[in-house]
Structures are given as C-alpha cells and as structure tokens.
Coordinates of C-alpha atoms and ligand atoms in Angstrom, one line a residue:
M1 CA 0.0 0.0 0.0
T2 CA 1.4 3.4 -0.9
E3 CA 0.2 6.7 0.6
N4 CA 0.9 10.2 -0.6
N5 CA -0.2 12.7 2.0
A6 CA 1.0 15.7 0.0
R7 CA -1.8 15.0 -2.6
K8 CA -3.9 13.3 0.1
E9 CA -4.3 10.5 -2.3
I10 CA -4.4 7.0 -0.8
V11 CA -3.9 3.9 -2.9
L12 CA -5.3 0.5 -1.7
E13 CA -4.5 -2.8 -3.4
G14 CA -6.9 -5.7 -3.5
I15 CA -8.1 -8.4 -5.9
A16 CA -9.5 -7.4 -9.3
A17 CA -12.9 -9.0 -9.3
S18 CA -15.0 -7.3 -12.0
A19 CA -13.5 -5.2 -14.8
G20 CA -14.0 -1.5 -15.4
V21 CA -13.2 1.9 -14.0
A22 CA -15.5 4.0 -11.9
H23 CA -15.2 7.3 -10.1
G24 CA -17.8 8.3 -7.5
K25 CA -18.7 8.9 -3.9
A26 CA -18.1 6.3 -1.2
F27 CA -21.1 4.8 0.6
V28 CA -19.8 2.9 3.6
Y29 CA -22.2 0.0 4.4
L30 CA -21.5 -1.9 7.7
H31 CA -23.7 -4.8 8.9
N32 CA -23.5 -4.8 12.6
E33 CA -21.0 -3.3 14.9
L34 CA -19.8 0.3 14.6
E35 CA -16.5 0.2 12.7
V36 CA -14.2 3.0 13.7
P37 CA -11.9 4.1 10.9
C38 CA -8.2 4.8 11.5
L39 CA -6.9 7.4 9.2
D40 CA -3.6 9.3 9.0
L41 CA -4.1 13.1 8.9
H42 CA -2.0 15.7 7.1
E43 CA -1.0 18.6 9.4
S44 CA -3.3 20.9 7.5
E45 CA -6.3 18.7 8.3
I46 CA -6.0 18.9 12.1
D47 CA -8.0 22.1 12.7
G48 CA -10.8 20.8 10.5
E49 CA -10.8 17.6 12.5
I50 CA -11.2 19.5 15.8
E51 CA -14.0 21.5 14.2
R52 CA -15.8 18.2 13.3
F53 CA -15.4 17.1 16.9
N54 CA -17.0 20.3 18.2
R55 CA -19.9 19.9 15.9
A56 CA -20.4 16.2 16.9
I57 CA -20.5 17.2 20.6
L58 CA -23.1 19.9 19.9
E59 CA -25.2 17.4 17.8
T60 CA -25.0 14.8 20.5
R61 CA -26.0 17.3 23.2
A62 CA -29.1 18.2 21.2
Q63 CA -30.0 14.5 20.7
I64 CA -29.5 13.7 24.4
N65 CA -31.7 16.6 25.3
D66 CA -34.4 15.5 22.9
V67 CA -34.4 12.0 24.3
R68 CA -34.5 13.4 27.9
K69 CA -37.6 15.4 27.0
K70 CA -39.3 12.4 25.5
I71 CA -38.5 10.1 28.5
E72 CA -39.6 12.8 31.0
G73 CA -42.9 13.1 29.2
S74 CA -43.6 9.4 29.1
L75 CA -41.8 8.0 32.2
G76 CA -41.3 11.0 34.4
E77 CA -38.3 13.0 35.8
G78 CA -36.8 10.1 37.7
E79 CA -36.1 8.0 34.6
A80 CA -35.1 11.1 32.6
H81 CA -32.4 11.9 35.2
I82 CA -30.0 9.3 33.7
F83 CA -29.6 11.6 30.7
D84 CA -28.2 14.3 32.9
A85 CA -25.4 11.9 33.7
H86 CA -24.9 11.4 29.9
L87 CA -24.6 15.1 29.4
L88 CA -21.9 15.3 32.2
V89 CA -19.9 12.6 30.4
L90 CA -20.4 14.2 27.0
E91 CA -19.1 17.6 28.3
D92 CA -16.4 16.3 30.6
I93 CA -13.5 18.7 30.0
A94 CA -10.8 16.3 31.0
L95 CA -12.1 13.7 28.5
I96 CA -12.4 16.3 25.7
D97 CA -8.9 17.7 26.3
E98 CA -7.5 14.2 26.2
V99 CA -9.1 13.5 22.9
L100 CA -7.9 16.8 21.4
G101 CA -4.4 16.2 22.7
E102 CA -4.4 12.8 21.1
V103 CA -5.6 14.1 17.7
R104 CA -2.8 16.7 17.7
Q105 CA -0.1 14.3 18.8
S106 CA -0.9 11.1 16.9
K107 CA -2.3 12.9 13.8
K108 CA -5.1 10.3 13.6
N109 CA -8.7 11.1 12.9
V110 CA -10.9 12.2 15.8
E111 CA -13.3 9.2 16.0
Y112 CA -10.3 6.9 16.3
C113 CA -8.8 9.0 19.2
Y114 CA -12.2 9.5 20.9
D115 CA -12.8 5.7 20.7
N116 CA -9.3 5.1 22.3
V117 CA -9.8 7.6 25.1
T118 CA -13.4 6.5 26.0
R119 CA -12.2 2.9 26.0
R120 CA -9.4 3.8 28.5
Y121 CA -12.0 5.6 30.7
M122 CA -14.3 2.5 30.6
S123 CA -11.5 0.1 31.6
F124 CA -10.5 2.5 34.4
F125 CA -14.0 2.7 35.8
S126 CA -14.8 -1.0 35.5
S127 CA -11.7 -1.8 37.6
M128 CA -13.2 0.3 40.5
E129 CA -14.6 -1.3 43.6
D130 CA -17.2 1.4 44.0
E131 CA -20.5 0.3 42.5
Y132 CA -21.6 3.8 41.6
L133 CA -18.4 4.5 39.7
K134 CA -18.6 1.1 38.0
E135 CA -22.0 2.0 36.7
R136 CA -20.5 5.1 34.9
V137 CA -19.1 2.6 32.3
T138 CA -22.6 2.1 30.8
D139 CA -23.0 5.9 30.6
I140 CA -19.7 6.3 28.8
K141 CA -20.5 3.5 26.5
D142 CA -23.9 5.0 25.5
V143 CA -22.5 8.5 25.0
S144 CA -19.5 7.3 23.1
R145 CA -21.7 5.3 20.7
R146 CA -23.7 8.4 20.0
V147 CA -20.7 10.6 19.4
L148 CA -19.1 8.0 17.2
H149 CA -22.3 7.6 15.1
N150 CA -22.4 11.4 14.6
L151 CA -18.7 11.5 13.7
I152 CA -18.7 8.7 11.3
G153 CA -22.0 9.9 9.8
L154 CA -23.3 6.4 9.9
K155 CA -26.8 5.2 10.4
K156 CA -28.0 1.6 9.8
V157 CA -28.3 2.2 6.1
D158 CA -30.4 0.7 3.5
L159 CA -28.8 -0.2 0.3
G160 CA -32.1 0.6 -1.4
E161 CA -31.5 4.3 -0.7
L162 CA -28.2 4.9 -2.5
D163 CA -27.4 8.3 -3.8
E164 CA -26.5 8.7 -7.5
N165 CA -23.1 7.4 -8.5
S166 CA -22.4 5.5 -5.3
V167 CA -19.4 3.2 -4.7
V168 CA -20.5 0.8 -2.0
V169 CA -17.7 0.1 0.5
S170 CA -18.5 -2.9 2.7
Q171 CA -16.8 -5.7 4.7
D172 CA -18.7 -8.0 2.4
L173 CA -22.0 -8.0 0.7
T174 CA -24.3 -11.0 1.1
P175 CA -27.0 -11.8 -1.3
S176 CA -29.6 -10.6 1.2
D177 CA -27.8 -7.2 1.3
T178 CA -27.9 -7.0 -2.4
A179 CA -31.4 -8.2 -2.9
D180 CA -32.8 -4.8 -2.2
L181 CA -29.9 -2.8 -3.7
D182 CA -30.8 0.1 -6.0
R183 CA -28.7 -1.2 -8.9
D184 CA -29.2 1.9 -11.1
K185 CA -27.3 4.1 -8.7
L186 CA -24.5 1.7 -7.9
L187 CA -21.4 2.6 -9.8
A188 CA -19.0 0.0 -8.3
F189 CA -18.3 -1.7 -5.1
I190 CA -15.3 -2.7 -3.0
T191 CA -15.1 -5.0 0.0
D192 CA -12.7 -5.9 2.7
A193 CA -13.4 -9.6 2.4
G194 CA -14.0 -11.9 -0.5
G195 CA -12.5 -13.8 -3.4
K196 CA -13.2 -13.7 -7.1
T197 CA -16.3 -16.0 -6.9
G198 CA -18.3 -14.5 -4.1
H199 CA -21.9 -13.6 -4.7
S200 CA -21.3 -9.9 -4.7
V201 CA -18.6 -10.3 -7.4
I202 CA -20.9 -12.4 -9.5
M203 CA -23.5 -9.6 -9.1
A204 CA -21.0 -6.9 -10.2
R205 CA -20.1 -8.9 -13.3
S206 CA -23.8 -9.4 -14.2
L207 CA -24.3 -5.6 -13.8
G208 CA -21.1 -4.9 -15.8
I209 CA -19.8 -2.7 -13.0
P210 CA -16.3 -2.7 -11.5
A211 CA -15.5 -4.4 -8.2
V212 CA -12.4 -4.8 -6.1
V213 CA -12.4 -7.3 -3.2
G214 CA -10.0 -8.6 -0.5
L215 CA -9.0 -5.1 0.5
H216 CA -8.9 -6.2 4.2
D217 CA -9.5 -2.8 5.8
A218 CA -11.1 -0.5 3.2
T219 CA -14.1 0.1 5.6
H220 CA -11.6 1.5 8.2
R221 CA -9.9 3.8 5.8
I222 CA -12.8 5.2 3.9
R223 CA -15.6 7.5 5.0
S224 CA -19.0 7.9 3.4
G225 CA -18.7 10.8 1.0
D226 CA -15.0 10.3 0.2
E227 CA -14.2 10.5 -3.5
I228 CA -13.1 7.1 -4.8
L229 CA -11.7 5.8 -8.0
V230 CA -12.1 2.0 -8.5
D231 CA -9.9 0.2 -11.0
G232 CA -11.5 -3.2 -11.4
Y233 CA -8.8 -4.3 -14.0
D234 CA -5.9 -4.2 -11.6
G235 CA -7.7 -4.3 -8.3
I236 CA -6.8 -0.8 -7.2
V237 CA -8.8 1.7 -5.2
V238 CA -7.7 5.3 -4.9
I239 CA -9.2 7.5 -2.2
N240 CA -9.2 11.2 -3.1
P241 CA -7.7 10.6 -6.6
S242 CA -5.5 13.5 -8.0
E243 CA -6.3 15.2 -11.3
N244 CA -3.4 13.4 -12.8
R245 CA -4.7 10.1 -11.7
L246 CA -8.2 10.8 -13.0
F247 CA -6.7 11.8 -16.4
Q248 CA -4.7 8.7 -16.6
Y249 CA -7.8 6.6 -15.8
S250 CA -10.0 8.4 -18.3
K251 CA -7.5 7.1 -20.9
V252 CA -7.8 3.5 -19.5
A253 CA -11.6 3.8 -19.7
S254 CA -11.6 5.1 -23.3
D255 CA -9.2 2.4 -24.5
R256 CA -11.5 -0.1 -22.9
H257 CA -14.6 1.3 -24.6
R258 CA -12.8 1.1 -27.9
L259 CA -12.1 -2.6 -27.2
E260 CA -15.6 -3.3 -26.1
A261 CA -17.0 -1.8 -29.3
I262 CA -14.7 -4.3 -31.3
Y263 CA -16.0 -7.2 -29.2
R264 CA -19.6 -6.2 -29.6
S265 CA -19.3 -6.0 -33.3
I266 CA -19.3 -9.8 -33.7
L267 CA -22.3 -10.4 -31.4
P268 CA -24.7 -11.2 -34.3
E269 CA -22.3 -14.0 -35.6
P270 CA -22.7 -17.6 -34.5
S271 CA -20.8 -18.9 -31.4
A272 CA -18.2 -21.0 -33.2
T273 CA -14.5 -21.2 -33.7
V274 CA -12.7 -20.2 -36.9
D275 CA -12.8 -23.8 -38.0
G276 CA -16.5 -24.2 -37.4
H277 CA -16.6 -26.0 -34.0
E278 CA -19.8 -24.8 -32.2
I279 CA -20.1 -24.1 -28.5
S280 CA -23.1 -22.5 -26.8
L281 CA -22.3 -19.2 -25.1
M282 CA -25.0 -18.7 -22.5
A283 CA -26.0 -16.2 -19.8
N284 CA -26.0 -16.6 -16.0
I285 CA -28.9 -14.7 -14.6
D286 CA -30.5 -13.9 -11.2
G287 CA -34.0 -13.2 -12.6
A288 CA -36.1 -11.8 -15.3
R289 CA -34.6 -8.3 -14.9
D290 CA -31.3 -9.7 -16.3
M291 CA -32.9 -10.9 -19.5
E292 CA -32.7 -7.6 -21.4
M293 CA -28.9 -7.7 -21.1
A294 CA -28.7 -11.4 -22.0
V295 CA -30.8 -10.8 -25.1
K296 CA -28.7 -7.7 -26.0
T297 CA -25.5 -9.6 -25.8
G298 CA -26.9 -12.4 -28.1
A299 CA -26.6 -15.2 -25.5
D300 CA -27.6 -18.6 -26.8
G301 CA -30.0 -19.1 -23.9
V302 CA -29.6 -19.2 -20.1
G303 CA -27.1 -21.7 -18.8
L304 CA -27.7 -20.9 -15.1
F305 CA -30.7 -19.1 -13.6
R306 CA -29.9 -18.7 -9.9
T307 CA -33.3 -18.7 -8.3
E308 CA -32.0 -17.7 -4.8
G309 CA -32.3 -14.0 -5.6
L310 CA -36.1 -14.3 -5.9
F311 CA -36.2 -16.0 -2.5
L312 CA -33.9 -13.5 -0.8
H313 CA -35.7 -10.5 -2.4
H314 CA -39.0 -11.8 -0.9
H315 CA -37.5 -12.1 2.5
G316 CA -39.2 -15.4 2.8
Y317 CA -40.6 -18.2 0.5
P318 CA -42.3 -16.7 -2.5
S319 CA -45.6 -18.3 -3.4
E320 CA -46.0 -20.6 -6.4
E321 CA -47.7 -17.8 -8.3
V322 CA -44.9 -15.3 -7.7
Q323 CA -42.3 -17.9 -8.8
Y324 CA -44.4 -18.9 -11.8
Q325 CA -44.6 -15.3 -13.0
E326 CA -40.8 -14.9 -12.7
Y327 CA -39.9 -18.2 -14.4
A328 CA -42.5 -17.6 -17.2
A329 CA -41.1 -14.1 -17.8
V330 CA -37.6 -15.5 -18.3
A331 CA -39.0 -18.3 -20.6
K332 CA -40.8 -15.7 -22.7
A333 CA -37.8 -13.4 -22.9
A334 CA -35.8 -16.2 -24.5
P335 CA -38.1 -17.7 -27.1
N336 CA -36.8 -21.0 -28.6
Q337 CA -33.7 -20.9 -26.4
P338 CA -32.9 -23.2 -23.5
V339 CA -33.2 -21.8 -20.0
I340 CA -31.7 -23.8 -17.2
V341 CA -33.5 -23.0 -14.0
R342 CA -31.5 -24.1 -11.0
T343 CA -33.5 -25.1 -8.0
L344 CA -33.0 -23.3 -4.7
D345 CA -29.3 -23.1 -3.7
I346 CA -29.6 -21.5 -0.3
G347 CA -26.7 -21.6 2.1
G348 CA -23.0 -20.9 1.9
D349 CA -22.7 -17.3 0.9
K350 CA -26.4 -17.2 0.1
T351 CA -27.7 -16.8 3.6
T352 CA -31.1 -16.3 4.9
G353 CA -32.4 -12.8 4.1
G354 CA -35.5 -13.3 6.2
L355 CA -36.0 -17.0 5.4
E356 CA -36.6 -19.1 8.4
Y357 CA -33.6 -21.1 7.5
Q358 CA -30.7 -20.4 9.8
E359 CA -27.3 -21.9 9.9
D360 CA -23.7 -20.6 10.0
D361 CA -22.8 -19.7 6.5
S362 CA -20.9 -23.0 6.0
F363 CA -20.3 -24.1 2.5
M364 CA -20.4 -27.7 3.6
G365 CA -23.6 -27.7 5.7
F366 CA -27.3 -28.1 5.3
R367 CA -27.7 -26.3 2.0
A368 CA -29.0 -26.4 -1.6
I369 CA -30.5 -29.8 -2.6
R370 CA -29.8 -31.1 1.0
F371 CA -32.2 -28.4 2.3
C372 CA -34.8 -29.0 -0.4
L373 CA -34.9 -32.7 0.1
V374 CA -35.8 -32.2 3.7
N375 CA -38.1 -29.1 3.2
T376 CA -40.1 -30.8 0.5
D377 CA -42.9 -28.2 0.6
V378 CA -40.5 -25.5 -0.4
F379 CA -39.0 -27.8 -3.1
K380 CA -42.4 -29.0 -4.5
T381 CA -43.7 -25.4 -4.7
Q382 CA -40.7 -24.4 -6.7
L383 CA -40.9 -27.5 -9.0
R384 CA -44.6 -26.8 -9.6
A385 CA -43.8 -23.2 -10.6
I386 CA -41.0 -24.2 -12.9
L387 CA -43.0 -27.0 -14.5
R388 CA -46.0 -24.7 -15.1
A389 CA -43.7 -22.1 -16.6
S390 CA -42.2 -24.8 -18.9
A391 CA -45.4 -24.4 -21.0
E392 CA -44.1 -21.0 -22.0
G393 CA -40.7 -21.8 -23.3
L394 CA -37.8 -24.3 -23.3
L395 CA -37.1 -24.6 -19.6
K396 CA -34.8 -27.2 -18.0
I397 CA -34.4 -28.0 -14.4
M398 CA -31.0 -28.3 -12.7
Y399 CA -30.3 -29.5 -9.1
P400 CA -27.4 -27.8 -7.2
M401 CA -24.9 -29.5 -4.9
I402 CA -25.5 -33.1 -5.9
S403 CA -23.0 -35.2 -4.0
G404 CA -24.2 -38.7 -5.0
L405 CA -26.8 -40.7 -6.8
P406 CA -29.4 -41.0 -4.0
E407 CA -29.9 -37.2 -4.0
L408 CA -30.5 -37.1 -7.7
R409 CA -32.9 -40.0 -7.5
E410 CA -34.8 -38.5 -4.6
A411 CA -35.1 -35.2 -6.4
N412 CA -36.3 -36.9 -9.5
R413 CA -38.8 -38.9 -7.5
I414 CA -40.3 -35.7 -6.0
L415 CA -40.3 -34.2 -9.5
A416 CA -42.4 -37.2 -10.7
V417 CA -44.8 -36.7 -7.8
V418 CA -45.2 -33.0 -8.7
K419 CA -45.8 -33.8 -12.4
D420 CA -48.5 -36.3 -11.4
E421 CA -50.2 -33.6 -9.3
L422 CA -50.1 -31.1 -12.1
R423 CA -51.5 -33.6 -14.6
T424 CA -54.4 -34.4 -12.2
E425 CA -55.1 -30.7 -11.8
G426 CA -55.0 -30.2 -15.6
H427 CA -52.0 -27.8 -15.7
A428 CA -50.0 -27.7 -18.9
F429 CA -46.3 -28.3 -18.7
D430 CA -43.5 -29.7 -20.8
E431 CA -43.7 -33.5 -20.3
E432 CA -40.3 -33.9 -21.9
I433 CA -38.6 -31.3 -19.7
E434 CA -34.9 -32.0 -19.3
V435 CA -33.4 -32.5 -15.9
G436 CA -29.7 -32.0 -15.1
A437 CA -27.4 -31.9 -12.1
M438 CA -24.6 -29.6 -11.2
V439 CA -21.2 -31.1 -10.9
E440 CA -19.6 -28.9 -8.2
I441 CA -18.6 -31.4 -5.5
P442 CA -15.6 -33.7 -6.1
S443 CA -17.7 -36.8 -5.3
A444 CA -20.0 -36.0 -8.1
A445 CA -17.1 -35.3 -10.4
V446 CA -15.8 -38.8 -10.1
I447 CA -19.2 -40.5 -10.7
V448 CA -20.2 -38.6 -13.9
D449 CA -20.9 -42.0 -15.6
L450 CA -23.4 -42.9 -12.8
L451 CA -25.1 -39.4 -12.8
A452 CA -25.2 -39.4 -16.6
A453 CA -27.4 -42.5 -16.6
E454 CA -30.1 -40.6 -14.7
A455 CA -29.7 -37.0 -15.9
D456 CA -30.2 -35.3 -19.3
F457 CA -27.3 -32.9 -18.9
L458 CA -24.6 -31.8 -16.5
S459 CA -23.1 -28.4 -15.7
I460 CA -19.8 -27.9 -13.9
G461 CA -20.0 -25.3 -11.1
T462 CA -16.3 -24.5 -10.9
N463 CA -16.8 -21.9 -8.2
D464 CA -17.7 -24.6 -5.7
L465 CA -15.7 -27.4 -7.3
I466 CA -12.5 -25.5 -7.0
Q467 CA -13.1 -24.6 -3.3
Y468 CA -14.0 -28.1 -2.4
L469 CA -11.1 -29.7 -4.4
I470 CA -8.4 -27.4 -3.0
A471 CA -10.2 -27.0 0.4
V472 CA -10.1 -23.2 0.0
D473 CA -13.1 -21.1 1.1
R474 CA -14.1 -19.1 -2.0
L475 CA -14.9 -16.0 0.1
N476 CA -11.9 -15.9 2.4
D477 CA -9.5 -13.2 1.3
R478 CA -6.7 -14.7 3.5
V479 CA -6.5 -17.8 1.3
A480 CA -7.6 -16.2 -1.9
D481 CA -4.2 -16.8 -3.5
L482 CA -4.8 -20.6 -3.0
Y483 CA -8.0 -20.4 -5.0
Q484 CA -6.4 -21.5 -8.3
P485 CA -8.5 -22.5 -11.3
A486 CA -5.3 -23.4 -13.2
H487 CA -4.1 -25.8 -10.4
P488 CA -3.1 -29.0 -12.1
A489 CA -5.7 -30.9 -9.9
V490 CA -8.5 -28.7 -11.2
L491 CA -7.4 -29.1 -14.8
R492 CA -7.2 -32.9 -14.5
M493 CA -10.6 -33.0 -12.8
L494 CA -12.2 -30.9 -15.5
Q495 CA -10.7 -33.2 -18.1
R496 CA -12.1 -36.2 -16.3
I497 CA -15.6 -34.8 -16.0
L498 CA -15.7 -33.7 -19.7
D499 CA -14.2 -37.0 -21.0
D500 CA -16.6 -39.1 -18.9
G501 CA -19.6 -36.9 -20.0
R502 CA -18.6 -37.4 -23.6
A503 CA -18.2 -41.2 -23.1
A504 CA -21.7 -41.2 -21.6
K505 CA -23.0 -39.0 -24.5
I506 CA -24.4 -36.4 -22.2
P507 CA -23.9 -32.7 -22.8
V508 CA -21.7 -31.0 -20.2
G509 CA -21.5 -27.3 -19.8
I510 CA -19.6 -25.0 -17.5
C511 CA -21.3 -22.3 -15.5
G512 CA -18.8 -21.2 -12.9
E513 CA -17.0 -17.9 -13.1
I514 CA -14.1 -19.3 -15.2
A515 CA -16.5 -19.8 -18.1
G516 CA -16.6 -16.1 -18.6
D517 CA -12.8 -15.5 -18.1
P518 CA -11.1 -15.0 -21.4
V519 CA -7.9 -16.6 -19.9
Y520 CA -9.7 -19.9 -19.5
A521 CA -12.3 -19.9 -22.3
S522 CA -10.1 -21.5 -25.0
L523 CA -8.9 -24.1 -22.5
L524 CA -12.5 -25.1 -21.7
L525 CA -13.3 -25.2 -25.3
G526 CA -10.3 -27.5 -26.0
L527 CA -11.3 -29.7 -23.1
G528 CA -14.6 -30.3 -24.9
A529 CA -17.2 -28.2 -23.0
D530 CA -20.5 -28.1 -24.8
S531 CA -21.5 -24.7 -23.4
L532 CA -20.0 -21.9 -21.4
S533 CA -22.4 -19.9 -19.3
M534 CA -21.4 -16.5 -17.8
S535 CA -22.5 -13.1 -16.7
S536 CA -23.8 -11.3 -19.9
S537 CA -21.4 -8.5 -19.6
L538 CA -18.5 -10.9 -20.1
L539 CA -20.0 -12.6 -23.1
P540 CA -18.9 -10.3 -25.9
E541 CA -15.2 -10.7 -25.1
V542 CA -15.4 -14.5 -24.7
K543 CA -17.3 -14.8 -28.0
Y544 CA -14.8 -12.6 -29.8
L545 CA -12.0 -14.9 -28.5
I546 CA -13.8 -18.1 -29.4
R547 CA -14.4 -16.8 -32.9
K548 CA -10.7 -16.2 -33.3
T549 CA -9.7 -19.6 -31.8
K550 CA -9.1 -22.8 -33.8
I551 CA -10.5 -25.9 -32.1
T552 CA -7.3 -27.7 -33.1
A553 CA -5.2 -25.0 -31.4
A554 CA -7.4 -25.1 -28.3
R555 CA -6.9 -28.9 -28.1
A556 CA -3.2 -28.6 -28.5
L557 CA -3.2 -26.0 -25.7
V558 CA -5.0 -28.5 -23.4
E559 CA -2.4 -31.2 -24.1
E560 CA 0.4 -28.7 -23.4
V561 CA -0.9 -27.4 -20.1
L562 CA -1.9 -30.8 -18.8
E563 CA 1.7 -31.7 -19.0
M564 CA 2.7 -28.7 -16.9
S565 CA 3.1 -28.8 -13.1
D566 CA 3.4 -25.1 -12.1
T567 CA 0.1 -23.2 -11.7
A568 CA 1.7 -19.8 -12.3
L569 CA 3.4 -21.0 -15.5
I570 CA 0.1 -22.5 -16.7
V571 CA -1.7 -19.2 -16.1
A572 CA 1.1 -17.4 -18.0
R573 CA 0.7 -19.9 -20.9
L574 CA -3.1 -19.5 -21.0
E575 CA -2.7 -15.7 -20.9
A576 CA -0.1 -15.8 -23.8
F577 CA -2.5 -18.0 -25.8
R578 CA -5.3 -15.5 -25.3
K579 CA -3.2 -12.6 -26.4
E580 CA -1.9 -14.4 -29.5
T581 CA -5.4 -15.5 -30.4
V582 CA -7.2 -12.2 -29.9
G583 CA -4.4 -10.2 -31.5
I584 CA -5.5 -6.9 -30.1
E585 CA -4.6 -5.2 -26.9
Ligands
PEP601 C1 -20.6 -22.7 -9.0 O1 -20.5 -23.2 -7.9 O2 -19.7 -22.7 -9.9 C2 -21.9 -22.1 -9.4 C3 -22.1 -21.8 -10.7 O3 -22.8 -21.9 -8.5 P1 -22.8 -20.7 -7.4 O4 -21.7 -19.8 -7.8 O5 -24.1 -20.1 -7.4 O6 -22.5 -21.5 -6.1
MG602 MG1 -22.2 -23.6 -6.6

C-alpha cells in the first residue's frame, strides 16, 4: 500500500474482481458493529478535524436533550435523570482535552482518538470497587456510541437508498444485502473480504460494474462521502484521486470502450471457432430483470438461472404464483432458447435474508439440494412453478450440490410426484422437460458416468468445485491466493468430467466464473465443454475470442498445459494464448 499525503491520495490494493473503472462517492455500508476508521491526517487537516469534533459534541448534546424530554414526558423526571449523567460525560472537559491532545499528537482522525480515550475511561471505571463509579461505564459506552455515530455519519443504512453514482464500501455483501440494492445508482463496489467468486462479485459482473475485493481494511480507511476511484482491472482503489490520476484513468476507460466496441461488433455472428466448431455461449442470470442484457449480448440461452435471488428478495418463501410469473417471464424473454433453472441453492454465501432457514454460512452444511430434500414443501412449490412455466418456453431443471446418486434419484422422485399432481389438476407443462445436475462437489465429479445415466445434462460449477477440491473457502480473502482455477488438480478434474460426460453421450456445460474468463475460455473449449455460461457483460469478449480460436489449437493447448506442473506457468501460458489469439490489446 502506498500513501501520498501531499496529494492526500491513498492507494489501496486488492483483488481485481470485476473489470471496469468507476469514479464516485463512497457509501460505507456496515452490517453490525460500529466500525471506527483509523486514518492518518495531514498537518493541515487537524484544525478541520477538531471543528468536526466540536460539531459532533453539539449534535450529540441536542440528541440527548431530545431523548431526555421524551422520556420525561412518558416515564417522568426520575427516569429522565439518567440523561443528565450522559450530558456530564459528554461535556467532561478532561475527556475532551485528552481527545484533542491525542488528535494533535498522533495525527489520527478524531473518531479513532475518541474511541481510544473512552475505552481507556471505561476500563479504568470498570476496575473500581465502588458500584456507583462502576455504573459510569454504561453511561460512557452510550455516550461514546452516540458521538461516534455522529462523527462517522453512519446510520444503519439501507442499500435501497443509495445516492446517484455511489461506490458501496463494505466488509462483504451478502445476497440478502444486495437483494434490495438500488442497482441503477450503484457505480462500483469494493469489499474488505471476499475472493473472485463471491456472490457480490458475480452480481457486479452481471451488472457490468467494476469491483475490487479482498482489501482487508477499506471500511476502516474510507468514510462515506469520500471521493473514490475504482480500478476493477488491476484491483486498485484510490481515495481522493488526484487530477493526474483521473486523467490517466480516463484514458484507460476510453481504451477499454474502444475494445468493447470491437468485441460487440461480432455479437450477431454464431458462437463457433474459426474452423467451425460450435459451442453455446449462454447467460448466467438472477432473474427476469437480467434478460434484457442477456438478449442484447446475443446469449444462446440461459445456462444458469440462480433462483435464490427471488427468495432473498422476498425475505421469505415466494408463493408458487410469484415464482411462476418470474420463471415464465424468463422463458418468454428467450423464445426457442434453452433456459436452465437451478432449484434453490440456499446456504453458503447465500444466507437467509428473512428465510426461516438459519445456519452458519458454512459451504459444507445443510444447503441447496440437502435443504430442499428435507423441506419438501419448499421444493415442491418451486418445482410446480418451474413446470408450469415450462409451458411458456424451453425450460430445463437443474439441481445444485448433488454429491451422490441418491440425491439425484430422490429429487427426480419428488419431481415425478409433482408432475402427477399437475396432470391431475389439468395444468399444462413440458412432459419432456430435461433435468440435469450440477457437478460442483468432487464426489459428483468422479461419478459422472453414474449421474449421466439418470440425468439429461450436467453443468460444472467450478466456483464450488475448486473450493472443495483445494479446500479453500471461496470467500476468504486470506486464502484467496490458493484459489487457483489453473491448479493441475483442477485441470485434471475438468478433463475427467468432460471426458466421462462425452463417453456417456451427455452434454456437459460450465457455469462457474471461469467460463466467462477469457484466460480460461479457450482451454474449456479445448477440453470439450458443450457450453459456457457466464454473466452477460462478459459474453462479448469471450465470444470474440472463441471466434478467433481454432479448435485444433485449443486442443493442443489442453495437451500442453496438462503436461505442466506449475500453476503460475500454466496461467502465463493461457494468458499468452489468449493474447496471440485475440491479436488486439
Ligand atoms: C458454481 O459453484 O460454480 C456455481 C455456478 O454456483 P454458485 O456460484 O451459485 O455457487
Ligand atoms: Mg455452486
């Protein structure tokens, strides 16, 4: 990390998660506890900082007086008295002087110093024998929270109320956070935690906005309202960017626009290599609202419809009718094209959001198909809705997190029951609807022949497959460097799945994030994937690349990298292949 106080520009380095450059105002979003930023001040900023502190004390005094009046009116003078003690703490000259002294001496921001000083006071009082003095700790705690809230300018915020051109800064964003997000006003987002395949990253890609993750402490270093530049290509975030920096980045953005126009120019052409080998390039969507973009980018259908978004947005289980409307809208938006609807994949990073389902966000727990096979009412309602919507288009059903044959069989058994019910009730649906399974758990990857006997298609979820194969949590920024799609074990496993799928004559697609990464696209093509499904915003570049690739060259590339043992060298070789093939920079 480099800092340049003269220009007051601060550069943070994280993981480049979604491409693009954005320049806007920070909106710091914290889930629970108050996070106190620790910032280095320039000498010239100290007077302003003290001024901020004075204003926060006045604001807090007005708030305490207000509360005092309300309590006096409702509960009487006796109860209201406690707020007099709060005012005494707030205006304690010794405490205030200590904070001001610390700001001047340490040149740290005032909330950081105030937090330090009040913590010292609290630990001093709590060590006292005297009960009365001990109780002062609670008063200090209350007052300090109020002052800190006023200083940090932070209320429990709602992501549905973003200002225009906001860059959301958060520890992490869960799907339940983003379910209500005002997507039109979101320019970019950056997070402390996270790896390249977290839900929030996937969302950024589907919106085509930049994201940088794994910054560790961005929420401590940035305040709401700070001017921020986000470089989603190189994983850089600049706080208070200089004119020079902005100029430099405006060039990066215009170069990128030029490239994107070139990529988009081939969108009406078929998804095929130079030598005529076809591969479907499909869209990953979260709901009907993503279909406009999928159609615009000429996707050959939907390879993965993640239905969790609908559930999280509803803060509970949506009714059959609500689900039917959503699935039917997607089917109608893609006439004559396949749409793979994945049944509920709740759990892992897709936590609760008001659903009665509660568990630590473990990736290996009671989630996805495991949850659905126990909560059969929820599962059946969803299957009914998908089946009914299959009368409106070419829908397919896909089960997530299949770890063995019994789960696939049980899911299919329930599906058969639901079909019977619909027939009896006289509902129309596609009797021939295809049913597939995700291959995202290593145990499923090694029994492709068995799964293929009872499924119509398979789709490799590399996001999960890689995390389970390498035992590396896909969201944990501390182990993000171990999350390696080009690890020889991953390549061998992909080869095995695709070879076994071909032997069983079952189509196998790829819908994890690497399917939309131009560095991996030719490799996956060479390995024999029948389809690649990705966020629509990534599709033009991948299609451009595929149309420049020769299938023979892609197969030779596979042979070459499967002989290699060093992940970094494999990535370098794949990157070199991409560059040679695309031929533009
Ligand atoms: C995957 O695991 O690769 C996948 C596509 O599913 P998700 O990212 O929703 O877990
Ligand atoms: Mg998955």
